[in-house]
Coordinates of C-alpha atoms in Angstrom, one line a residue:
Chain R
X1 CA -188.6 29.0 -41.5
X2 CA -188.8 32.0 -39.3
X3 CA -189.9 35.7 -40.3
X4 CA -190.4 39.0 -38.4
X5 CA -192.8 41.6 -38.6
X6 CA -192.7 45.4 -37.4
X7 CA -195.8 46.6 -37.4
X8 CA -194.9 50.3 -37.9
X9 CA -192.1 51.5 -40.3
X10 CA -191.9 55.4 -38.1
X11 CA -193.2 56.0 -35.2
X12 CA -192.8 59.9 -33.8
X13 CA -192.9 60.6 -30.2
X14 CA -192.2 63.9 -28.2
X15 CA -189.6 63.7 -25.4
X16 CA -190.9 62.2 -21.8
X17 CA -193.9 60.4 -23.7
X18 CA -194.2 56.7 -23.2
X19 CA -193.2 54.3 -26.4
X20 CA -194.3 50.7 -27.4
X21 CA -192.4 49.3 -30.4
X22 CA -194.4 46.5 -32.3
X23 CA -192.7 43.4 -33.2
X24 CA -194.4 39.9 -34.2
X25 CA -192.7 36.8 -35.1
X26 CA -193.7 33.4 -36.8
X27 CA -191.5 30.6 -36.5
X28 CA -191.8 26.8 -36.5
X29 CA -189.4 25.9 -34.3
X30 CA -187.9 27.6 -30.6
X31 CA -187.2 31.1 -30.8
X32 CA -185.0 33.2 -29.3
X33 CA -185.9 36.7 -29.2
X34 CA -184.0 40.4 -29.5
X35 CA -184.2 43.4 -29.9
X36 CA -181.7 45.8 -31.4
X37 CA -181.2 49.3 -31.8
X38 CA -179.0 51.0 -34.8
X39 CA -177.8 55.0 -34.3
X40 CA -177.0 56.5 -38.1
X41 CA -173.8 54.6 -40.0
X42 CA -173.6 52.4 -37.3
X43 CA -173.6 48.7 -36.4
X44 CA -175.8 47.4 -34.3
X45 CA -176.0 47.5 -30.0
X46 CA -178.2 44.3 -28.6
X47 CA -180.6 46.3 -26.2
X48 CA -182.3 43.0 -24.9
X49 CA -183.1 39.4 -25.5
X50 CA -185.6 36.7 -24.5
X51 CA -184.4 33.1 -24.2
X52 CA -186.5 31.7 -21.8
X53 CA -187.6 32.2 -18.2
X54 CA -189.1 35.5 -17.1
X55 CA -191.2 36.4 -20.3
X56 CA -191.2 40.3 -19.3
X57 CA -187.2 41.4 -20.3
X58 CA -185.4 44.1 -19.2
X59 CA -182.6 45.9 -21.4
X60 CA -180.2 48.8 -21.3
X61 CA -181.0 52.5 -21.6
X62 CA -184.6 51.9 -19.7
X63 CA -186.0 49.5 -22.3
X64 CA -188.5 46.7 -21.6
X65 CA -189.9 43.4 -23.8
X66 CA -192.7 41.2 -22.9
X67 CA -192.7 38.0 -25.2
X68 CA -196.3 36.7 -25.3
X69 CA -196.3 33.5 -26.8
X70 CA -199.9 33.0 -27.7
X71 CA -199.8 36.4 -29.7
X72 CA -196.4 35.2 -31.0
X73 CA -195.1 39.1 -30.4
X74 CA -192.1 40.3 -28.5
X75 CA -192.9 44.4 -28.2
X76 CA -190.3 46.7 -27.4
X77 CA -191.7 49.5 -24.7
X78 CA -190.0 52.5 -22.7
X79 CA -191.8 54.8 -20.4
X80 CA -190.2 57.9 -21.1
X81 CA -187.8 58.4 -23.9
X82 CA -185.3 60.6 -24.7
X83 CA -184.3 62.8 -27.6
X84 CA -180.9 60.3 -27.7
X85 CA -183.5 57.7 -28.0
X86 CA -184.1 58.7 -31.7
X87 CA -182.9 55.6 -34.1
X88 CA -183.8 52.5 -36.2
X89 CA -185.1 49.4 -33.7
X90 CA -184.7 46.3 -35.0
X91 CA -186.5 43.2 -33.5
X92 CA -184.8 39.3 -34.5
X93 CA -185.4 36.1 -33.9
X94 CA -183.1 33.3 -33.8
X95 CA -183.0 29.9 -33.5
X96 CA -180.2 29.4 -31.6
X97 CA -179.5 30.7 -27.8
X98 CA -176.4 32.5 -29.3
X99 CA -178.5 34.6 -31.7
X100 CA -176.8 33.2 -34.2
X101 CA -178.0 33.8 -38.0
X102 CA -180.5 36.3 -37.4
X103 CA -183.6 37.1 -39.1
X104 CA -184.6 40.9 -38.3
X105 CA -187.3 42.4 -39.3
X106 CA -187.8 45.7 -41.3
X107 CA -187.0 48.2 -38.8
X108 CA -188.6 51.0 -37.0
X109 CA -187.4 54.5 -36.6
X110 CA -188.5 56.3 -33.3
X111 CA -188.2 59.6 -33.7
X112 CA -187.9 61.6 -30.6
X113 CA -189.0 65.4 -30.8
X114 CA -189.1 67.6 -28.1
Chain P
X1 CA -166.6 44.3 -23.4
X2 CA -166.6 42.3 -26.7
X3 CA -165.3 45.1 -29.3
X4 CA -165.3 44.5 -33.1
X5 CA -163.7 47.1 -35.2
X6 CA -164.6 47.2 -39.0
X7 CA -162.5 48.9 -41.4
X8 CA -163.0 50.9 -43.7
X9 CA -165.6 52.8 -42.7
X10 CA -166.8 54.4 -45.8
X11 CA -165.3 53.4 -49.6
X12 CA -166.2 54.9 -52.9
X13 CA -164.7 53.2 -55.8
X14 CA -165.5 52.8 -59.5
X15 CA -167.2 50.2 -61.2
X16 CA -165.4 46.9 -61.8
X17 CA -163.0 47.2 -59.7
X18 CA -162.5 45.2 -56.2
X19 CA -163.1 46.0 -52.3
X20 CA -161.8 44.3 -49.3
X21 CA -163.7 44.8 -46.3
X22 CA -162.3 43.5 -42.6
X23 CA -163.7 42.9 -39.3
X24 CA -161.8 42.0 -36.7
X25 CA -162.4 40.9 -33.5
X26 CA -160.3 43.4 -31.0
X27 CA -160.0 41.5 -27.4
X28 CA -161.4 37.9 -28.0
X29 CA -161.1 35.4 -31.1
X30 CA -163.8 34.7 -32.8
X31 CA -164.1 31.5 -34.4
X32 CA -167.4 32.4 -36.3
X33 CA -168.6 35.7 -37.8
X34 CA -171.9 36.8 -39.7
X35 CA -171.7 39.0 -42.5
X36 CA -175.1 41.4 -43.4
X37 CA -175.6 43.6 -46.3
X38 CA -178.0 46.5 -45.5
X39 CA -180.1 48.5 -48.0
X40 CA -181.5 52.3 -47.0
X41 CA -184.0 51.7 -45.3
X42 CA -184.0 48.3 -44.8
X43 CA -183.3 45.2 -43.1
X44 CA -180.4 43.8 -42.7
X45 CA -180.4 40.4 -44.9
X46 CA -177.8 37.7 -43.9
X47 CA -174.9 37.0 -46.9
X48 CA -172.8 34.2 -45.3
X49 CA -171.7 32.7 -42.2
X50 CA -167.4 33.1 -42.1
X51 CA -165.7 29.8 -40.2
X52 CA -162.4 30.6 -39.4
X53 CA -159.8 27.8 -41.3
X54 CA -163.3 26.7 -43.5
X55 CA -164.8 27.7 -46.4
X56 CA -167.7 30.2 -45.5
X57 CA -171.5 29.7 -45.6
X58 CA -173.5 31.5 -47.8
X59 CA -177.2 32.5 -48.1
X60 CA -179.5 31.4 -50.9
X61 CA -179.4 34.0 -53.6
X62 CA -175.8 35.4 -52.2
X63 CA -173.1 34.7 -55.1
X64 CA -170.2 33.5 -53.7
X65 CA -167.3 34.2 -56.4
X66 CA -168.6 37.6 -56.1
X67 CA -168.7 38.4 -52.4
X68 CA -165.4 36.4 -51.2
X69 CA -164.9 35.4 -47.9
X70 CA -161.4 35.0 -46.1
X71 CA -161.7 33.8 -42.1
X72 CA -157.8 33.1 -41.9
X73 CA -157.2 33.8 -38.0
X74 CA -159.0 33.4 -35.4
X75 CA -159.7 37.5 -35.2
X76 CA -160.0 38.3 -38.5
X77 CA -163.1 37.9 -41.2
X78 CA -162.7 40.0 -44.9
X79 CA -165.3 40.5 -47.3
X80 CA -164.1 41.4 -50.5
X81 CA -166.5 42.4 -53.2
X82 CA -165.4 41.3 -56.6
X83 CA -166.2 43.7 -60.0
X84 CA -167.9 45.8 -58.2
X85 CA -171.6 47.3 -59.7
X86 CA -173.3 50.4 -58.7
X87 CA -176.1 48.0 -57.5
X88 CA -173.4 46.8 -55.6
X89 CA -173.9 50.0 -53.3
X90 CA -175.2 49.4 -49.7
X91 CA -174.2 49.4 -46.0
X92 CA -172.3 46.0 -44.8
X93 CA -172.0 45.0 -41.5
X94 CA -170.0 42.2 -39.9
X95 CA -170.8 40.4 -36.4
X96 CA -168.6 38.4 -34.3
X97 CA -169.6 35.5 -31.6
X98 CA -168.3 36.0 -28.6
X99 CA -167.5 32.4 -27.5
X100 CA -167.8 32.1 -23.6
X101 CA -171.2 34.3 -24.1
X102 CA -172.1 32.7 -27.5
X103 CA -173.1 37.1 -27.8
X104 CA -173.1 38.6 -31.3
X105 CA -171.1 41.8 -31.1
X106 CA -171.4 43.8 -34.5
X107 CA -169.1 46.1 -36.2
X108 CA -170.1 50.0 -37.4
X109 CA -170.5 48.5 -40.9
X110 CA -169.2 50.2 -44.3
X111 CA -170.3 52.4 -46.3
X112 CA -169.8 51.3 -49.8
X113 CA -170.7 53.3 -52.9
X114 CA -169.3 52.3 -56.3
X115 CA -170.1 54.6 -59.4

């Protein structure tokens, strides 16, 4: 069985701050790693994914992950967000390359205030 | 890219009666497609895995005969929520694999409110 933890349901920045998203997993089996972000009454956009290799991923819109495998976490981090930044983060783990039958965990809104 | 396109966007209907929701996969076929139901703010909990031309896979706890699901072509996946129930209310997505990738490309979900 695998499960997903986000450490922190909200998290309010202000504009040009930096930004670290918690995420830890447990799983008994290989994991595959993502992260997702959701704007309001919208699907889903994959922002970044760990599969193997490099453990320090780079996504879209000036997101970065590190997995760390002896913490069993897979934080989310940007170095200066952006008002547009403001939405729910999702972090999943799969256990298939495809990222196939997710299991995400509870969300985190970033909030972005200028 | 990979688009999928859900439709409708938004549905209000009235309490036992049905709602067919599609996702469709616009420039690729997608033999395989993932269907979430969403509650504010929450997760998004897997209902069933759709295999186009097979009967679909659902979750523990998900009842099938009343969320049916239809995979008929290769580019198209409906949902249709049977006797609907105000507790029926939520936000449901659909995702798509992309087969070359093996991606997930999700749709902008439904808005479905029954009163």
């Amino acid at each position: 069985a695998q499960s997903v933890t986000q450490l922190d349901s909200q998290v309010p920045v202000f504009e040009e701050a930096p930004v670290e998203l918690r995420c830890n997993y447990s799983s008994s089996v290989s994991v595959y790693l993502f992260w997702y972000v959701q704007y309001p009454n919208q699907g889903l956009q994959l922002l970044l994914k760990y599969l193997s290799g490099s453990t320090l991923v780079k996504g879209i819109n000036g997101f970065e992950a590190e997995f760390n495998k002896s913490q069993t976490s897979f934080h989310l981090r940007k170095p200066s967000v952006h008002i547009s930044d403001t939405a729910e983060y999702f972090c999943a783990v799969s256990g298939e390359t495809s990222g196939s039958r997710l299991t995400f965990g509870e969300g985190t809104q970033l909030t972005v205030n200028p | 890219g990979a688009v999928v396109s859900q439709h409708p966007s938004r549905v209000i209907c009235k309490s036992g009666t049905s709602v067919k929701i599609e996702c469709r996969s616009l420039d690729f076929q997608a033999t395989t497609m993932f269907w979430y139901r969403q509650f504010p703010k929450q997760s998004l909990m897997l209902m069933a895995t759709s295999n186009e031309g097979s009967k679909a896979t659902y979750e523990q706890g998900v009842e099938k005969d009343k969320f049916l699901i239809n995979h008929a072509s290769l580019t198209l996946s409906t949902l249709t929520v049977t006797s609907a129930h105000p507790e029926d209310s939520s936000f449901y997505i659909c995702s798509a694999r992309v087969p070359v990738s093996q991606g997930l490309h999700f749709g902008n979900g439904t808005r479905l409110t029954v009163t």
